[in-house]
Every structure is written in C-alpha cells, then in structure tokens.
C-alpha cells in the first residue's frame, strides 16, 4: 500500500470518527433499532450532530489542548507513553456523553436507551485501550473499526437485520484496509493490529447483544 494512501485511510477512519460513522449507518440502514424511524430527517441529523460534537469535537479539542500546553508531544501519539492522558480523558468524555443519552436526554426518551447502550460499548472499549496502553501499544484504529463491525454483527445475530449485510461486507473490507495502513505506516505490529480488532469486535458485540 502506498504510504500516502495509508495516511489518508488512517485519517478517514480515525477512531474518534467511528462512532459518527456507526450511528449514521444505523440511522440510515436500520433506524428502528435506535427508535429513530419516526423522526424526521432533520431530527436525525440533529442527533447525529450532537453525537459528532460529543464523540469527536470535544475529545479532539482536549487532545489539542494537551498538545498546545506541552503535555503531549505529538498529536498522532506514536509512543505508548503519549497515550495515557488523551485516552483516559477521552474515555471520561465518552462516559459523560453516554450518561447524557442514558439519563438526561428527556426529549429523546424513546431513542436514548438504545443510543446509550451502543455508546457504552464504545466507551468501554476506549477505557480498555487506555488501560492496556499503560503496558502495551494496542491499535486504537483497529479497535474502532472492529467495534463498529461488532455492533453490526450483534444486531444481525440478535435481530436478523438483513439490511446490515452490505455494511457488514464493507466493514470487513475497511478492517483489512485500516489494518494494512497501520502496518504500512509502522504504527503497530501485526499482533497489536489483530489484538485491537479482536478487542473491538468482542467488547461491542457482547455489550450490544446482551443489552440492546
């Protein structure tokens, strides 16, 4: 794989963007699973925007602040030791967003529990990555794409959502591309990439299958 393409793929499928991709896909393919099938397109877009702000923009600003204040040497976090505060703070932010949708989104009472379960799976994955990264540099990129795949697998297994078959095939292809990109950039070893993907699939599928 061309290094430039590998970099582009790493940016497009950044871990912090994966929740937005996931919820956008679910709202389009199986809106009934999130109880948004009766919502207008504008209302769904508003929910997605709120999720984007909470799961991408806020953590990104926090990471940028750490970088600007010298607490983070490189925003790409190539060294395992750089990941401690960014990952734990991101996990804390995701915990807050999950709590918001689970208990405080009164205007979205029908859809909040479903959103919160998926967010809880993502949050748990982030916190596990943060803990593992204290000792070993697991791939957050493959955890992210593996997590999306795990949610889709759980929904297909539990509810037989055939509308998710094509997204499943696409996610398998994306998983391979992202893993290859991280290896091409020498960001991770094969073991770190596979471990990340396995963690993402296992945590998200188990959580969603058991709670949603």
mmCIF file of C-alpha atoms in Angstrom:
data_model
loop_
_atom_site.group_PDB
_atom_site.id
_atom_site.type_symbol
_atom_site.label_atom_id
_atom_site.label_comp_id
_atom_site.label_asym_id
_atom_site.label_seq_id
_atom_site.Cartn_x
_atom_site.Cartn_y
_atom_site.Cartn_z
ATOM 1 C CA UNK A 1 0.000 0.000 0.000
ATOM 2 C CA UNK A 2 1.192 3.498 -0.851
ATOM 3 C CA UNK A 3 2.250 5.371 2.330
ATOM 4 C CA UNK A 4 0.183 8.402 1.325
ATOM 5 C CA UNK A 5 -2.918 6.232 0.916
ATOM 6 C CA UNK A 6 -2.163 4.582 4.242
ATOM 7 C CA UNK A 7 -2.055 8.006 5.907
ATOM 8 C CA UNK A 8 -5.317 9.099 4.257
ATOM 9 C CA UNK A 9 -7.054 5.909 5.399
ATOM 10 C CA UNK A 10 -5.760 6.441 8.930
ATOM 11 C CA UNK A 11 -7.258 9.940 8.951
ATOM 12 C CA UNK A 12 -10.592 8.991 7.362
ATOM 13 C CA UNK A 13 -11.060 6.060 9.734
ATOM 14 C CA UNK A 14 -9.692 7.771 12.822
ATOM 15 C CA UNK A 15 -11.045 6.104 16.000
ATOM 16 C CA UNK A 16 -12.849 9.269 17.117
ATOM 17 C CA UNK A 17 -14.802 9.374 13.843
ATOM 18 C CA UNK A 18 -16.034 5.801 14.039
ATOM 19 C CA UNK A 19 -18.990 6.494 16.393
ATOM 20 C CA UNK A 20 -20.346 9.096 13.960
ATOM 21 C CA UNK A 21 -19.996 6.671 11.050
ATOM 22 C CA UNK A 22 -21.664 3.924 13.086
ATOM 23 C CA UNK A 23 -24.693 5.948 14.182
ATOM 24 C CA UNK A 24 -25.091 7.463 10.727
ATOM 25 C CA UNK A 25 -25.114 3.993 9.191
ATOM 26 C CA UNK A 26 -27.613 2.652 11.731
ATOM 27 C CA UNK A 27 -29.933 5.634 11.290
ATOM 28 C CA UNK A 28 -29.928 5.039 7.545
ATOM 29 C CA UNK A 29 -29.983 1.219 7.375
ATOM 30 C CA UNK A 30 -31.931 0.178 10.492
ATOM 31 C CA UNK A 31 -33.445 3.283 12.136
ATOM 32 C CA UNK A 32 -35.892 1.098 14.087
ATOM 33 C CA UNK A 33 -33.030 -0.307 16.171
ATOM 34 C CA UNK A 34 -32.388 3.181 17.550
ATOM 35 C CA UNK A 35 -36.084 4.097 17.608
ATOM 36 C CA UNK A 36 -35.483 6.983 15.222
ATOM 37 C CA UNK A 37 -37.615 5.591 12.375
ATOM 38 C CA UNK A 38 -40.436 8.001 13.279
ATOM 39 C CA UNK A 39 -38.099 11.002 13.456
ATOM 40 C CA UNK A 40 -37.764 13.498 10.637
ATOM 41 C CA UNK A 41 -34.540 13.672 8.655
ATOM 42 C CA UNK A 42 -33.791 16.991 10.353
ATOM 43 C CA UNK A 43 -34.244 15.474 13.815
ATOM 44 C CA UNK A 44 -31.995 12.530 12.953
ATOM 45 C CA UNK A 45 -29.369 14.923 11.620
ATOM 46 C CA UNK A 46 -29.552 16.912 14.863
ATOM 47 C CA UNK A 47 -28.964 13.759 16.928
ATOM 48 C CA UNK A 48 -26.042 12.795 14.705
ATOM 49 C CA UNK A 49 -24.564 16.289 15.017
ATOM 50 C CA UNK A 50 -24.823 16.116 18.796
ATOM 51 C CA UNK A 51 -23.077 12.746 18.768
ATOM 52 C CA UNK A 52 -20.361 14.119 16.466
ATOM 53 C CA UNK A 53 -19.732 17.032 18.821
ATOM 54 C CA UNK A 54 -19.579 14.809 21.893
ATOM 55 C CA UNK A 55 -17.557 11.933 20.456
ATOM 56 C CA UNK A 56 -15.230 13.762 18.055
ATOM 57 C CA UNK A 57 -15.030 17.512 18.503
ATOM 58 C CA UNK A 58 -14.810 17.679 22.301
ATOM 59 C CA UNK A 59 -12.153 14.913 22.630
ATOM 60 C CA UNK A 60 -10.222 16.413 19.703
ATOM 61 C CA UNK A 61 -10.159 19.823 21.380
ATOM 62 C CA UNK A 62 -8.972 18.265 24.634
ATOM 63 C CA UNK A 63 -6.174 16.415 22.833
ATOM 64 C CA UNK A 64 -5.208 19.607 21.003
ATOM 65 C CA UNK A 65 -5.126 21.459 24.331
ATOM 66 C CA UNK A 66 -2.783 18.816 25.749
ATOM 67 C CA UNK A 67 -0.568 19.272 22.700
ATOM 68 C CA UNK A 68 -0.536 23.074 22.869
ATOM 69 C CA UNK A 69 0.302 23.052 26.566
ATOM 70 C CA UNK A 70 3.190 20.643 26.076
ATOM 71 C CA UNK A 71 1.600 17.718 27.873
ATOM 72 C CA UNK A 72 1.503 15.819 24.573
ATOM 73 C CA UNK A 73 4.499 15.780 22.274
ATOM 74 C CA UNK A 74 2.763 14.549 19.119
ATOM 75 C CA UNK A 75 -0.978 14.522 18.379
ATOM 76 C CA UNK A 76 -0.515 11.259 16.451
ATOM 77 C CA UNK A 77 0.711 9.687 19.722
ATOM 78 C CA UNK A 78 3.337 7.427 18.121
ATOM 79 C CA UNK A 79 4.738 6.461 21.528
ATOM 80 C CA UNK A 80 2.789 4.381 24.020
ATOM 81 C CA UNK A 81 3.687 6.797 26.809
ATOM 82 C CA UNK A 82 1.943 9.647 24.949
ATOM 83 C CA UNK A 83 -1.418 7.906 25.149
ATOM 84 C CA UNK A 84 -2.157 7.899 28.871
ATOM 85 C CA UNK A 85 -3.925 11.229 29.358
ATOM 86 C CA UNK A 86 -5.516 11.556 25.889
ATOM 87 C CA UNK A 87 -7.117 8.104 26.139
ATOM 88 C CA UNK A 88 -8.272 8.352 29.734
ATOM 89 C CA UNK A 89 -9.692 11.851 29.195
ATOM 90 C CA UNK A 90 -11.426 10.676 26.019
ATOM 91 C CA UNK A 91 -12.888 7.762 27.971
ATOM 92 C CA UNK A 92 -14.121 10.216 30.598
ATOM 93 C CA UNK A 93 -15.759 12.383 27.935
ATOM 94 C CA UNK A 94 -17.434 9.360 26.344
ATOM 95 C CA UNK A 95 -18.680 8.312 29.772
ATOM 96 C CA UNK A 96 -20.287 11.732 30.117
ATOM 97 C CA UNK A 97 -21.884 11.513 26.678
ATOM 98 C CA UNK A 98 -23.209 8.033 27.478
ATOM 99 C CA UNK A 99 -24.675 9.299 30.748
ATOM 100 C CA UNK A 100 -26.238 12.240 28.920
ATOM 101 C CA UNK A 101 -28.069 9.985 26.472
ATOM 102 C CA UNK A 102 -28.974 7.399 29.099
ATOM 103 C CA UNK A 103 -30.431 9.691 31.742
ATOM 104 C CA UNK A 104 -30.627 13.332 30.642
ATOM 105 C CA UNK A 105 -31.977 13.390 27.092
ATOM 106 C CA UNK A 106 -35.633 13.712 28.052
ATOM 107 C CA UNK A 107 -36.590 14.968 24.603
ATOM 108 C CA UNK A 108 -35.231 11.744 23.137
ATOM 109 C CA UNK A 109 -36.695 9.353 25.692
ATOM 110 C CA UNK A 110 -37.619 6.753 23.055
ATOM 111 C CA UNK A 111 -34.198 6.559 21.456
ATOM 112 C CA UNK A 112 -31.823 7.491 24.314
ATOM 113 C CA UNK A 113 -31.529 3.980 25.873
ATOM 114 C CA UNK A 114 -30.589 2.403 22.529
ATOM 115 C CA UNK A 115 -28.029 5.099 21.798
ATOM 116 C CA UNK A 116 -26.656 4.807 25.318
ATOM 117 C CA UNK A 117 -26.082 1.041 25.018
ATOM 118 C CA UNK A 118 -24.021 1.463 21.856
ATOM 119 C CA UNK A 119 -22.158 4.401 23.390
ATOM 120 C CA UNK A 120 -21.466 2.303 26.489
ATOM 121 C CA UNK A 121 -19.842 -0.372 24.323
ATOM 122 C CA UNK A 122 -17.647 2.255 22.657
ATOM 123 C CA UNK A 123 -16.756 3.843 25.994
ATOM 124 C CA UNK A 124 -15.782 0.501 27.498
ATOM 125 C CA UNK A 125 -13.520 -0.199 24.522
ATOM 126 C CA UNK A 126 -11.788 3.182 24.910
ATOM 127 C CA UNK A 127 -11.198 2.655 28.625
ATOM 128 C CA UNK A 128 -9.793 -0.808 27.966
ATOM 129 C CA UNK A 129 -7.461 0.604 25.303
ATOM 130 C CA UNK A 130 -6.357 3.281 27.775
ATOM 131 C CA UNK A 131 -5.576 0.654 30.413
ATOM 132 C CA UNK A 132 -3.825 -1.718 28.011
ATOM 133 C CA UNK A 133 -1.778 1.178 26.619
ATOM 134 C CA UNK A 134 -0.180 1.645 30.015
ATOM 135 C CA UNK A 135 1.697 -1.577 29.287
ATOM 136 C CA UNK A 136 1.373 -2.293 25.545
ATOM 137 C CA UNK A 137 0.633 -0.271 22.406
ATOM 138 C CA UNK A 138 -2.574 -1.807 21.105
ATOM 139 C CA UNK A 139 -4.033 -0.345 17.878
ATOM 140 C CA UNK A 140 -6.841 2.133 18.604
ATOM 141 C CA UNK A 141 -7.630 2.338 14.879
ATOM 142 C CA UNK A 142 -8.471 -1.345 14.594
ATOM 143 C CA UNK A 143 -10.332 -1.234 17.912
ATOM 144 C CA UNK A 144 -12.511 1.473 16.365
ATOM 145 C CA UNK A 145 -13.338 -0.313 13.136
ATOM 146 C CA UNK A 146 -13.640 -3.632 14.970
ATOM 147 C CA UNK A 147 -16.100 -2.025 17.362
ATOM 148 C CA UNK A 148 -18.351 -0.874 14.525
ATOM 149 C CA UNK A 149 -18.180 -4.335 13.000
ATOM 150 C CA UNK A 150 -19.055 -5.900 16.358
ATOM 151 C CA UNK A 151 -22.194 -3.773 16.706
ATOM 152 C CA UNK A 152 -23.334 -4.771 13.226
ATOM 153 C CA UNK A 153 -22.635 -8.451 13.909
ATOM 154 C CA UNK A 154 -24.578 -8.323 17.181
ATOM 155 C CA UNK A 155 -27.607 -6.685 15.562
ATOM 156 C CA UNK A 156 -27.608 -9.137 12.663
ATOM 157 C CA UNK A 157 -27.280 -12.115 15.005
ATOM 158 C CA UNK A 158 -29.876 -10.970 17.515
ATOM 159 C CA UNK A 159 -32.482 -9.407 15.233
ATOM 160 C CA UNK A 160 -31.679 -10.796 11.792
ATOM 161 C CA UNK A 161 -31.269 -7.334 10.258
ATOM 162 C CA UNK A 162 -30.503 -8.279 6.663
ATOM 163 C CA UNK A 163 -30.252 -4.578 5.742
ATOM 164 C CA UNK A 164 -26.904 -4.620 7.515
ATOM 165 C CA UNK A 165 -25.390 -7.304 5.251
ATOM 166 C CA UNK A 166 -23.812 -4.869 2.800
ATOM 167 C CA UNK A 167 -22.455 -2.647 5.594
ATOM 168 C CA UNK A 168 -21.007 -5.818 7.138
ATOM 169 C CA UNK A 169 -19.180 -6.686 3.917
ATOM 170 C CA UNK A 170 -17.954 -3.117 3.627
ATOM 171 C CA UNK A 171 -16.713 -3.114 7.212
ATOM 172 C CA UNK A 172 -14.771 -6.320 6.653
ATOM 173 C CA UNK A 173 -13.047 -4.674 3.688
ATOM 174 C CA UNK A 174 -12.406 -1.486 5.673
ATOM 175 C CA UNK A 175 -10.970 -3.544 8.537
ATOM 176 C CA UNK A 176 -8.421 -5.034 6.169
ATOM 177 C CA UNK A 177 -7.543 -1.646 4.691
ATOM 178 C CA UNK A 178 -7.130 0.040 8.070
ATOM 179 C CA UNK A 179 -5.018 -2.810 9.425
ATOM 180 C CA UNK A 180 -2.809 -2.715 6.334
ATOM 181 C CA UNK A 181 -2.496 1.074 6.591
ATOM 182 C CA UNK A 182 -1.349 0.924 10.220
ATOM 183 C CA UNK A 183 1.221 -1.723 9.340
ATOM 184 C CA UNK A 184 2.397 0.236 6.293
ATOM 185 C CA UNK A 185 2.982 3.319 8.451
ATOM 186 C CA UNK A 186 4.884 1.212 11.010
ATOM 187 C CA UNK A 187 2.469 2.485 13.640
ATOM 188 C CA UNK A 188 1.856 -1.015 15.000
ATOM 189 C CA UNK A 189 2.954 -4.599 14.770
ATOM 190 C CA UNK A 190 0.699 -7.311 13.363
ATOM 191 C CA UNK A 191 -0.048 -8.533 16.895
ATOM 192 C CA UNK A 192 -1.125 -5.045 18.013
ATOM 193 C CA UNK A 193 -3.377 -4.618 14.985
ATOM 194 C CA UNK A 194 -5.051 -8.019 15.396
ATOM 195 C CA UNK A 195 -5.444 -7.583 19.148
ATOM 196 C CA UNK A 196 -7.114 -4.210 18.635
ATOM 197 C CA UNK A 197 -9.534 -5.571 16.066
ATOM 198 C CA UNK A 198 -10.390 -8.548 18.244
ATOM 199 C CA UNK A 199 -10.955 -6.349 21.291
ATOM 200 C CA UNK A 200 -13.249 -4.000 19.368
ATOM 201 C CA UNK A 201 -15.346 -6.817 17.906
ATOM 202 C CA UNK A 202 -15.600 -8.743 21.187
ATOM 203 C CA UNK A 203 -16.497 -5.845 23.508
ATOM 204 C CA UNK A 204 -19.023 -4.161 21.243
ATOM 205 C CA UNK A 205 -20.758 -7.328 20.060
ATOM 206 C CA UNK A 206 -21.032 -8.736 23.577
ATOM 207 C CA UNK A 207 -22.326 -5.470 25.054
ATOM 208 C CA UNK A 208 -24.850 -4.747 22.310
ATOM 209 C CA UNK A 209 -26.071 -8.344 22.090
ATOM 210 C CA UNK A 210 -26.544 -8.517 25.833
ATOM 211 C CA UNK A 211 -28.119 -5.125 26.495
ATOM 212 C CA UNK A 212 -29.792 -3.776 23.356
#
